[in-house]
Amino acid sequence: MSVRVSSAKIALSTASVYPERTPDAFELAARLGYDGVEIMVGADPVSQDVDVLERLSDHYQLPILAIHAPCLLVTQRVWGKDPWAKLERAQRAAERVGARTVVVHPPFRWQRDYARDFEIGLARMREETDVVFAVENMFPLKARGNEVVPYSPDWNPVDYDFPQVTLDLSHTAVSGSDALEMFTKLGDRLAHLHLADGLGVPNKDEHLVPGRGGQPCAPILERMAGNGYSGLVVLEINTRKAASRSERIDDLAEALAFARLHLAASTPA
């Protein structure tokens, strides 16, 4: 047998250190040996400031590999209210810092104009840049036995014509999806992996350390290695309940070790 190690880079999402802040994510990613960071643009002013992000990247000698546009409900006012302006700003930020990917969520249903033009608008933007716009799978909400989908055209981009997709393994847990089936369907369209885990609790996006939930994190990483996947693997885990900073660091180190181990696939010599 031989071991085939994926060329995929492993990044740390700045969201993974919350309630610590963006500079702390750079520090911990550099200390633990991550290949780079994904910037979750959010309420932290540093995450919104490209000048400061460039200085942090230079100081820690750690590249910014992806920008996560401010698509969450809690970031609706970050970088303004216009969703297209947010994406254009995310694109400019990615180009400036040398990030390869902008992660974007499907539109909310109440963003009617944005939702109507979403696929066409993304296609237009792709023609203007080398930055990849990877649309992330989300999940429906459950209320009183009914399923509510707050996204348009859907929470799941796999069956649509998006050429690049982000597969989030915490979101597959919440939605009750078959993550391996989604991975297989995506094929070369899988540009970005948000590596996390979940137990499948309804309406609860857990973002557990991989290996602590029920998602096929290890098999997916191993198949990536076997397939020669060269996109990004981003650890997007929830450490806000860590009892201490040392416990948070242990979680981040465990997550990185898990990813590195399973991205080395054994194949016949």
PDB file of C-alpha atoms in Angstrom:
ATOM      1  CA  MET A   1       0.000   0.000   0.000  1.00  0.00           C
ATOM      2  CA  SER A   2       1.017   3.613  -0.538  1.00  0.00           C
ATOM      3  CA  VAL A   3      -0.242   6.773   1.105  1.00  0.00           C
ATOM      4  CA  ARG A   4      -1.626   9.521  -1.094  1.00  0.00           C
ATOM      5  CA  VAL A   5      -1.783  12.889   0.674  1.00  0.00           C
ATOM      6  CA  SER A   6      -4.222  15.454  -0.688  1.00  0.00           C
ATOM      7  CA  SER A   7      -2.837  18.767  -1.868  1.00  0.00           C
ATOM      8  CA  ALA A   8      -5.843  20.503  -0.301  1.00  0.00           C
ATOM      9  CA  LYS A   9      -4.957  23.314   2.068  1.00  0.00           C
ATOM     10  CA  ILE A  10      -6.493  23.298   5.545  1.00  0.00           C
ATOM     11  CA  ALA A  11      -7.657  26.648   6.851  1.00  0.00           C
ATOM     12  CA  LEU A  12      -9.147  27.849  10.114  1.00  0.00           C
ATOM     13  CA  SER A  13     -12.334  29.886   9.977  1.00  0.00           C
ATOM     14  CA  THR A  14     -12.063  32.962  12.154  1.00  0.00           C
ATOM     15  CA  ALA A  15     -15.546  32.028  13.434  1.00  0.00           C
ATOM     16  CA  SER A  16     -13.975  29.002  15.131  1.00  0.00           C
ATOM     17  CA  VAL A  17     -12.364  31.091  17.877  1.00  0.00           C
ATOM     18  CA  TYR A  18     -15.461  33.067  18.917  1.00  0.00           C
ATOM     19  CA  PRO A  19     -15.839  34.780  21.394  1.00  0.00           C
ATOM     20  CA  GLU A  20     -12.207  35.582  20.707  1.00  0.00           C
ATOM     21  CA  ARG A  21     -11.654  37.842  17.733  1.00  0.00           C
ATOM     22  CA  THR A  22     -10.144  37.801  14.258  1.00  0.00           C
ATOM     23  CA  PRO A  23      -6.533  38.585  15.356  1.00  0.00           C
ATOM     24  CA  ASP A  24      -6.720  35.668  17.799  1.00  0.00           C
ATOM     25  CA  ALA A  25      -7.695  33.353  14.947  1.00  0.00           C
ATOM     26  CA  PHE A  26      -4.546  34.324  13.044  1.00  0.00           C
ATOM     27  CA  GLU A  27      -2.427  33.772  16.148  1.00  0.00           C
ATOM     28  CA  LEU A  28      -3.881  30.334  16.902  1.00  0.00           C
ATOM     29  CA  ALA A  29      -3.867  29.177  13.284  1.00  0.00           C
ATOM     30  CA  ALA A  30      -0.200  30.103  12.978  1.00  0.00           C
ATOM     31  CA  ARG A  31       0.690  28.487  16.312  1.00  0.00           C
ATOM     32  CA  LEU A  32      -1.088  25.213  15.491  1.00  0.00           C
ATOM     33  CA  GLY A  33       0.144  24.861  11.921  1.00  0.00           C
ATOM     34  CA  TYR A  34      -2.934  25.597   9.804  1.00  0.00           C
ATOM     35  CA  ASP A  35      -2.209  26.456   6.170  1.00  0.00           C
ATOM     36  CA  GLY A  36      -4.220  29.673   6.306  1.00  0.00           C
ATOM     37  CA  VAL A  37      -7.439  31.278   7.452  1.00  0.00           C
ATOM     38  CA  GLU A  38     -10.951  31.905   6.179  1.00  0.00           C
ATOM     39  CA  ILE A  39     -12.259  35.311   7.193  1.00  0.00           C
ATOM     40  CA  MET A  40     -15.841  35.241   8.447  1.00  0.00           C
ATOM     41  CA  VAL A  41     -16.892  38.818   7.789  1.00  0.00           C
ATOM     42  CA  GLY A  42     -19.040  39.760  10.753  1.00  0.00           C
ATOM     43  CA  ALA A  43     -19.556  42.183  13.611  1.00  0.00           C
ATOM     44  CA  ASP A  44     -15.849  42.231  14.534  1.00  0.00           C
ATOM     45  CA  PRO A  45     -14.559  45.430  12.847  1.00  0.00           C
ATOM     46  CA  VAL A  46     -11.228  43.750  12.073  1.00  0.00           C
ATOM     47  CA  SER A  47     -12.990  41.151   9.905  1.00  0.00           C
ATOM     48  CA  GLN A  48     -14.372  43.991   7.766  1.00  0.00           C
ATOM     49  CA  ASP A  49     -11.114  45.924   7.344  1.00  0.00           C
ATOM     50  CA  VAL A  50      -8.927  44.676   4.478  1.00  0.00           C
ATOM     51  CA  ASP A  51      -5.987  46.874   5.500  1.00  0.00           C
ATOM     52  CA  VAL A  52      -5.865  45.313   8.967  1.00  0.00           C
ATOM     53  CA  LEU A  53      -6.368  41.821   7.555  1.00  0.00           C
ATOM     54  CA  GLU A  54      -3.396  42.284   5.242  1.00  0.00           C
ATOM     55  CA  ARG A  55      -1.236  43.396   8.161  1.00  0.00           C
ATOM     56  CA  LEU A  56      -2.307  40.373  10.216  1.00  0.00           C
ATOM     57  CA  SER A  57      -1.546  38.048   7.310  1.00  0.00           C
ATOM     58  CA  ASP A  58       1.909  39.582   6.894  1.00  0.00           C
ATOM     59  CA  HIS A  59       2.643  39.578  10.618  1.00  0.00           C
ATOM     60  CA  TYR A  60       1.760  35.897  11.099  1.00  0.00           C
ATOM     61  CA  GLN A  61       3.024  34.852   7.658  1.00  0.00           C
ATOM     62  CA  LEU A  62      -0.318  33.147   7.138  1.00  0.00           C
ATOM     63  CA  PRO A  63      -2.326  33.499   3.926  1.00  0.00           C
ATOM     64  CA  ILE A  64      -5.992  34.409   3.772  1.00  0.00           C
ATOM     65  CA  LEU A  65      -7.416  31.600   1.657  1.00  0.00           C
ATOM     66  CA  ALA A  66     -11.124  32.468   1.643  1.00  0.00           C
ATOM     67  CA  ILE A  67     -13.578  35.223   2.460  1.00  0.00           C
ATOM     68  CA  HIS A  68     -16.985  34.293   3.873  1.00  0.00           C
ATOM     69  CA  ALA A  69     -19.355  37.053   2.771  1.00  0.00           C
ATOM     70  CA  PRO A  70     -21.660  38.482   5.479  1.00  0.00           C
ATOM     71  CA  CYS A  71     -24.768  36.439   4.621  1.00  0.00           C
ATOM     72  CA  LEU A  72     -26.079  35.542   8.072  1.00  0.00           C
ATOM     73  CA  LEU A  73     -29.153  37.065   9.666  1.00  0.00           C
ATOM     74  CA  VAL A  74     -26.927  38.646  12.310  1.00  0.00           C
ATOM     75  CA  THR A  75     -24.733  40.273   9.644  1.00  0.00           C
ATOM     76  CA  GLN A  76     -27.505  41.741   7.477  1.00  0.00           C
ATOM     77  CA  ARG A  77     -26.174  45.283   8.033  1.00  0.00           C
ATOM     78  CA  VAL A  78     -22.468  44.475   7.735  1.00  0.00           C
ATOM     79  CA  TRP A  79     -21.030  46.117   4.591  1.00  0.00           C
ATOM     80  CA  GLY A  80     -24.423  47.715   3.948  1.00  0.00           C
ATOM     81  CA  LYS A  81     -27.863  46.284   3.195  1.00  0.00           C
ATOM     82  CA  ASP A  82     -27.484  45.564  -0.541  1.00  0.00           C
ATOM     83  CA  PRO A  83     -26.583  41.847  -0.969  1.00  0.00           C
ATOM     84  CA  TRP A  84     -24.942  42.427  -4.376  1.00  0.00           C
ATOM     85  CA  ALA A  85     -22.801  45.195  -2.911  1.00  0.00           C
ATOM     86  CA  LYS A  86     -21.731  42.778  -0.180  1.00  0.00           C
ATOM     87  CA  LEU A  87     -20.653  40.175  -2.750  1.00  0.00           C
ATOM     88  CA  GLU A  88     -18.809  42.752  -4.832  1.00  0.00           C
ATOM     89  CA  ARG A  89     -16.992  43.968  -1.729  1.00  0.00           C
ATOM     90  CA  ALA A  90     -16.167  40.375  -0.770  1.00  0.00           C
ATOM     91  CA  GLN A  91     -14.804  39.835  -4.291  1.00  0.00           C
ATOM     92  CA  ARG A  92     -12.596  42.931  -4.062  1.00  0.00           C
ATOM     93  CA  ALA A  93     -11.363  41.866  -0.631  1.00  0.00           C
ATOM     94  CA  ALA A  94     -10.536  38.374  -1.906  1.00  0.00           C
ATOM     95  CA  GLU A  95      -8.678  39.764  -4.918  1.00  0.00           C
ATOM     96  CA  ARG A  96      -6.676  42.125  -2.752  1.00  0.00           C
ATOM     97  CA  VAL A  97      -5.592  39.564  -0.143  1.00  0.00           C
ATOM     98  CA  GLY A  98      -5.103  36.762  -2.677  1.00  0.00           C
ATOM     99  CA  ALA A  99      -7.958  34.557  -1.414  1.00  0.00           C
ATOM    100  CA  ARG A 100      -9.174  31.973  -3.891  1.00  0.00           C
ATOM    101  CA  THR A 101     -12.776  31.636  -2.694  1.00  0.00           C
ATOM    102  CA  VAL A 102     -15.750  33.706  -1.580  1.00  0.00           C
ATOM    103  CA  VAL A 103     -18.288  31.623   0.342  1.00  0.00           C
ATOM    104  CA  VAL A 104     -21.878  32.752  -0.167  1.00  0.00           C
ATOM    105  CA  HIS A 105     -25.226  31.502   1.139  1.00  0.00           C
ATOM    106  CA  PRO A 106     -28.367  31.140  -0.966  1.00  0.00           C
ATOM    107  CA  PRO A 107     -30.552  34.262  -0.730  1.00  0.00           C
ATOM    108  CA  PHE A 108     -33.281  34.550   1.864  1.00  0.00           C
ATOM    109  CA  ARG A 109     -36.773  34.365   0.417  1.00  0.00           C
ATOM    110  CA  TRP A 110     -37.562  37.941   1.414  1.00  0.00           C
ATOM    111  CA  GLN A 111     -34.601  39.173  -0.670  1.00  0.00           C
ATOM    112  CA  ARG A 112     -36.828  38.831  -3.733  1.00  0.00           C
ATOM    113  CA  ASP A 113     -34.869  40.832  -6.311  1.00  0.00           C
ATOM    114  CA  TYR A 114     -31.577  39.300  -5.190  1.00  0.00           C
ATOM    115  CA  ALA A 115     -33.049  35.785  -5.211  1.00  0.00           C
ATOM    116  CA  ARG A 116     -34.563  36.238  -8.673  1.00  0.00           C
ATOM    117  CA  ASP A 117     -31.226  37.264 -10.205  1.00  0.00           C
ATOM    118  CA  PHE A 118     -28.927  35.178  -8.007  1.00  0.00           C
ATOM    119  CA  GLU A 119     -27.771  32.556 -10.506  1.00  0.00           C
ATOM    120  CA  ILE A 120     -27.442  35.031 -13.381  1.00  0.00           C
ATOM    121  CA  GLY A 121     -25.694  37.594 -11.207  1.00  0.00           C
ATOM    122  CA  LEU A 122     -23.154  35.098  -9.902  1.00  0.00           C
ATOM    123  CA  ALA A 123     -22.444  33.964 -13.458  1.00  0.00           C
ATOM    124  CA  ARG A 124     -21.806  37.575 -14.458  1.00  0.00           C
ATOM    125  CA  MET A 125     -19.443  38.105 -11.528  1.00  0.00           C
ATOM    126  CA  ARG A 126     -17.523  34.923 -12.343  1.00  0.00           C
ATOM    127  CA  GLU A 127     -16.732  36.338 -15.779  1.00  0.00           C
ATOM    128  CA  GLU A 128     -15.025  39.331 -14.173  1.00  0.00           C
ATOM    129  CA  THR A 129     -12.665  37.594 -11.749  1.00  0.00           C
ATOM    130  CA  ASP A 130     -10.638  34.489 -10.965  1.00  0.00           C
ATOM    131  CA  VAL A 131     -12.226  34.362  -7.518  1.00  0.00           C
ATOM    132  CA  VAL A 132     -14.501  31.342  -7.020  1.00  0.00           C
ATOM    133  CA  PHE A 133     -17.990  31.953  -5.612  1.00  0.00           C
ATOM    134  CA  ALA A 134     -18.905  28.748  -3.752  1.00  0.00           C
ATOM    135  CA  VAL A 135     -22.582  28.530  -2.763  1.00  0.00           C
ATOM    136  CA  GLU A 136     -23.045  26.816   0.592  1.00  0.00           C
ATOM    137  CA  ASN A 137     -25.671  24.232   1.528  1.00  0.00           C
ATOM    138  CA  MET A 138     -27.888  25.447   4.349  1.00  0.00           C
ATOM    139  CA  PHE A 139     -30.839  23.684   6.037  1.00  0.00           C
ATOM    140  CA  PRO A 140     -34.612  23.961   6.483  1.00  0.00           C
ATOM    141  CA  LEU A 141     -36.164  24.894   9.812  1.00  0.00           C
ATOM    142  CA  LYS A 142     -38.750  22.785  11.580  1.00  0.00           C
ATOM    143  CA  ALA A 143     -41.693  24.310  13.434  1.00  0.00           C
ATOM    144  CA  ARG A 144     -44.689  22.401  14.859  1.00  0.00           C
ATOM    145  CA  GLY A 145     -44.048  19.461  12.602  1.00  0.00           C
ATOM    146  CA  ASN A 146     -43.752  21.570   9.469  1.00  0.00           C
ATOM    147  CA  GLU A 147     -40.645  22.286   7.430  1.00  0.00           C
ATOM    148  CA  VAL A 148     -39.914  25.922   6.619  1.00  0.00           C
ATOM    149  CA  VAL A 149     -37.353  26.804   3.944  1.00  0.00           C
ATOM    150  CA  PRO A 150     -36.141  30.399   4.350  1.00  0.00           C
ATOM    151  CA  TYR A 151     -33.891  30.266   1.262  1.00  0.00           C
ATOM    152  CA  SER A 152     -34.483  30.727  -2.463  1.00  0.00           C
ATOM    153  CA  PRO A 153     -34.248  28.839  -4.767  1.00  0.00           C
ATOM    154  CA  ASP A 154     -33.567  26.299  -2.001  1.00  0.00           C
ATOM    155  CA  TRP A 155     -31.386  25.563   1.002  1.00  0.00           C
ATOM    156  CA  ASN A 156     -29.532  22.895  -1.009  1.00  0.00           C
ATOM    157  CA  PRO A 157     -27.466  24.090  -3.999  1.00  0.00           C
ATOM    158  CA  VAL A 158     -26.412  20.589  -5.074  1.00  0.00           C
ATOM    159  CA  ASP A 159     -29.258  20.063  -7.550  1.00  0.00           C
ATOM    160  CA  TYR A 160     -28.888  23.501  -9.142  1.00  0.00           C
ATOM    161  CA  ASP A 161     -26.474  24.728 -11.787  1.00  0.00           C
ATOM    162  CA  PHE A 162     -23.971  26.422  -9.500  1.00  0.00           C
ATOM    163  CA  PRO A 163     -20.527  25.516 -10.856  1.00  0.00           C
ATOM    164  CA  GLN A 164     -18.876  25.793  -7.421  1.00  0.00           C
ATOM    165  CA  VAL A 165     -20.365  24.689  -4.125  1.00  0.00           C
ATOM    166  CA  THR A 166     -19.369  24.711  -0.455  1.00  0.00           C
ATOM    167  CA  LEU A 167     -20.344  21.539   1.395  1.00  0.00           C
ATOM    168  CA  ASP A 168     -20.897  22.169   5.110  1.00  0.00           C
ATOM    169  CA  LEU A 169     -20.993  19.002   7.213  1.00  0.00           C
ATOM    170  CA  SER A 170     -22.688  20.614  10.187  1.00  0.00           C
ATOM    171  CA  HIS A 171     -25.498  21.795   7.912  1.00  0.00           C
ATOM    172  CA  THR A 172     -25.929  18.311   6.459  1.00  0.00           C
ATOM    173  CA  ALA A 173     -26.490  17.090  10.026  1.00  0.00           C
ATOM    174  CA  VAL A 174     -29.215  19.669  10.701  1.00  0.00           C
ATOM    175  CA  SER A 175     -30.972  18.979   7.396  1.00  0.00           C
ATOM    176  CA  GLY A 176     -30.749  15.200   7.836  1.00  0.00           C
ATOM    177  CA  SER A 177     -29.030  14.932   4.446  1.00  0.00           C
ATOM    178  CA  ASP A 178     -26.890  12.092   3.171  1.00  0.00           C
ATOM    179  CA  ALA A 179     -23.560  13.933   3.112  1.00  0.00           C
ATOM    180  CA  LEU A 180     -21.770  11.197   1.165  1.00  0.00           C
ATOM    181  CA  GLU A 181     -24.452  11.277  -1.504  1.00  0.00           C
ATOM    182  CA  MET A 182     -24.165  15.058  -1.763  1.00  0.00           C
ATOM    183  CA  PHE A 183     -20.388  14.783  -1.965  1.00  0.00           C
ATOM    184  CA  THR A 184     -20.645  12.227  -4.769  1.00  0.00           C
ATOM    185  CA  LYS A 185     -23.212  14.260  -6.710  1.00  0.00           C
ATOM    186  CA  LEU A 186     -21.072  17.373  -6.551  1.00  0.00           C
ATOM    187  CA  GLY A 187     -17.995  15.785  -8.107  1.00  0.00           C
ATOM    188  CA  ASP A 188     -15.733  18.502  -9.496  1.00  0.00           C
ATOM    189  CA  ARG A 189     -18.198  21.199  -8.444  1.00  0.00           C
ATOM    190  CA  LEU A 190     -17.083  20.797  -4.833  1.00  0.00           C
ATOM    191  CA  ALA A 191     -14.748  23.750  -4.402  1.00  0.00           C
ATOM    192  CA  HIS A 192     -14.826  24.170  -0.637  1.00  0.00           C
ATOM    193  CA  LEU A 193     -15.488  22.030   2.439  1.00  0.00           C
ATOM    194  CA  HIS A 194     -16.597  23.375   5.796  1.00  0.00           C
ATOM    195  CA  LEU A 195     -15.386  20.590   8.031  1.00  0.00           C
ATOM    196  CA  ALA A 196     -17.392  20.169  11.214  1.00  0.00           C
ATOM    197  CA  ASP A 197     -19.712  17.588  12.725  1.00  0.00           C
ATOM    198  CA  GLY A 198     -23.209  17.334  14.125  1.00  0.00           C
ATOM    199  CA  LEU A 199     -25.626  14.982  15.808  1.00  0.00           C
ATOM    200  CA  GLY A 200     -28.626  15.978  13.713  1.00  0.00           C
ATOM    201  CA  VAL A 201     -30.570  17.900  16.361  1.00  0.00           C
ATOM    202  CA  PRO A 202     -33.415  19.777  14.606  1.00  0.00           C
ATOM    203  CA  ASN A 203     -32.776  23.510  14.132  1.00  0.00           C
ATOM    204  CA  LYS A 204     -29.417  23.261  15.933  1.00  0.00           C
ATOM    205  CA  ASP A 205     -26.331  24.038  13.853  1.00  0.00           C
ATOM    206  CA  GLU A 206     -23.760  22.470  16.161  1.00  0.00           C
ATOM    207  CA  HIS A 207     -20.419  22.731  14.323  1.00  0.00           C
ATOM    208  CA  LEU A 208     -18.817  20.074  16.506  1.00  0.00           C
ATOM    209  CA  VAL A 209     -15.182  19.056  16.272  1.00  0.00           C
ATOM    210  CA  PRO A 210     -15.052  16.439  13.472  1.00  0.00           C
ATOM    211  CA  GLY A 211     -15.373  12.952  14.885  1.00  0.00           C
ATOM    212  CA  ARG A 212     -17.682  13.996  17.720  1.00  0.00           C
ATOM    213  CA  GLY A 213     -20.940  13.743  15.769  1.00  0.00           C
ATOM    214  CA  GLY A 214     -22.602  11.477  13.261  1.00  0.00           C
ATOM    215  CA  GLN A 215     -21.416  12.927   9.954  1.00  0.00           C
ATOM    216  CA  PRO A 216     -19.098  10.971   7.603  1.00  0.00           C
ATOM    217  CA  CYS A 217     -16.241  13.423   8.054  1.00  0.00           C
ATOM    218  CA  ALA A 218     -13.485  10.804   7.807  1.00  0.00           C
ATOM    219  CA  PRO A 219     -14.835   8.983   4.705  1.00  0.00           C
ATOM    220  CA  ILE A 220     -15.324  12.268   2.853  1.00  0.00           C
ATOM    221  CA  LEU A 221     -11.780  13.425   3.600  1.00  0.00           C
ATOM    222  CA  GLU A 222     -10.406  10.042   2.574  1.00  0.00           C
ATOM    223  CA  ARG A 223     -12.324  10.138  -0.704  1.00  0.00           C
ATOM    224  CA  MET A 224     -11.022  13.648  -1.290  1.00  0.00           C
ATOM    225  CA  ALA A 225      -7.479  12.384  -0.903  1.00  0.00           C
ATOM    226  CA  GLY A 226      -8.148   9.469  -3.217  1.00  0.00           C
ATOM    227  CA  ASN A 227      -9.722  11.758  -5.820  1.00  0.00           C
ATOM    228  CA  GLY A 228      -6.897  14.291  -5.728  1.00  0.00           C
ATOM    229  CA  TYR A 229      -9.127  17.070  -4.357  1.00  0.00           C
ATOM    230  CA  SER A 230      -7.260  20.376  -4.471  1.00  0.00           C
ATOM    231  CA  GLY A 231      -9.864  22.773  -3.075  1.00  0.00           C
ATOM    232  CA  LEU A 232     -10.024  24.146   0.438  1.00  0.00           C
ATOM    233  CA  VAL A 233     -10.863  22.361   3.679  1.00  0.00           C
ATOM    234  CA  VAL A 234     -11.901  24.865   6.337  1.00  0.00           C
ATOM    235  CA  LEU A 235     -12.391  23.968   9.984  1.00  0.00           C
ATOM    236  CA  GLU A 236     -15.525  25.836  11.016  1.00  0.00           C
ATOM    237  CA  ILE A 237     -16.193  24.553  14.517  1.00  0.00           C
ATOM    238  CA  ASN A 238     -17.914  25.971  17.565  1.00  0.00           C
ATOM    239  CA  THR A 239     -15.594  26.517  20.536  1.00  0.00           C
ATOM    240  CA  ARG A 240     -17.628  29.152  22.359  1.00  0.00           C
ATOM    241  CA  LYS A 241     -18.447  26.713  25.175  1.00  0.00           C
ATOM    242  CA  ALA A 242     -14.810  25.895  25.837  1.00  0.00           C
ATOM    243  CA  ALA A 243     -14.142  26.246  29.573  1.00  0.00           C
ATOM    244  CA  SER A 244     -10.781  27.935  28.986  1.00  0.00           C
ATOM    245  CA  ARG A 245      -8.498  29.150  26.228  1.00  0.00           C
ATOM    246  CA  SER A 246      -6.385  26.019  26.576  1.00  0.00           C
ATOM    247  CA  GLU A 247      -9.487  23.900  25.956  1.00  0.00           C
ATOM    248  CA  ARG A 248     -10.277  25.951  22.852  1.00  0.00           C
ATOM    249  CA  ILE A 249      -6.734  25.421  21.606  1.00  0.00           C
ATOM    250  CA  ASP A 250      -7.030  21.688  22.243  1.00  0.00           C
ATOM    251  CA  ASP A 251     -10.235  21.569  20.169  1.00  0.00           C
ATOM    252  CA  LEU A 252      -8.618  23.469  17.295  1.00  0.00           C
ATOM    253  CA  ALA A 253      -5.562  21.212  17.404  1.00  0.00           C
ATOM    254  CA  GLU A 254      -7.721  18.064  17.473  1.00  0.00           C
ATOM    255  CA  ALA A 255      -9.721  19.297  14.486  1.00  0.00           C
ATOM    256  CA  LEU A 256      -6.582  19.983  12.479  1.00  0.00           C
ATOM    257  CA  ALA A 257      -5.060  16.596  13.368  1.00  0.00           C
ATOM    258  CA  PHE A 258      -8.290  14.867  12.286  1.00  0.00           C
ATOM    259  CA  ALA A 259      -8.234  16.627   8.918  1.00  0.00           C
ATOM    260  CA  ARG A 260      -4.557  15.903   8.256  1.00  0.00           C
ATOM    261  CA  LEU A 261      -4.918  12.253   9.226  1.00  0.00           C
ATOM    262  CA  HIS A 262      -7.878  11.542   6.974  1.00  0.00           C
ATOM    263  CA  LEU A 263      -6.571  13.575   4.041  1.00  0.00           C
ATOM    264  CA  ALA A 264      -3.818  10.975   3.823  1.00  0.00           C
ATOM    265  CA  ALA A 265      -5.542   8.108   2.005  1.00  0.00           C
ATOM    266  CA  SER A 266      -4.095   4.616   1.722  1.00  0.00           C
ATOM    267  CA  THR A 267      -4.210   3.376  -1.869  1.00  0.00           C
ATOM    268  CA  PRO A 268      -2.889   0.226  -3.562  1.00  0.00           C
ATOM    269  CA  ALA A 269       0.753   0.562  -4.590  1.00  0.00           C
TER     270      ALA A 269
END
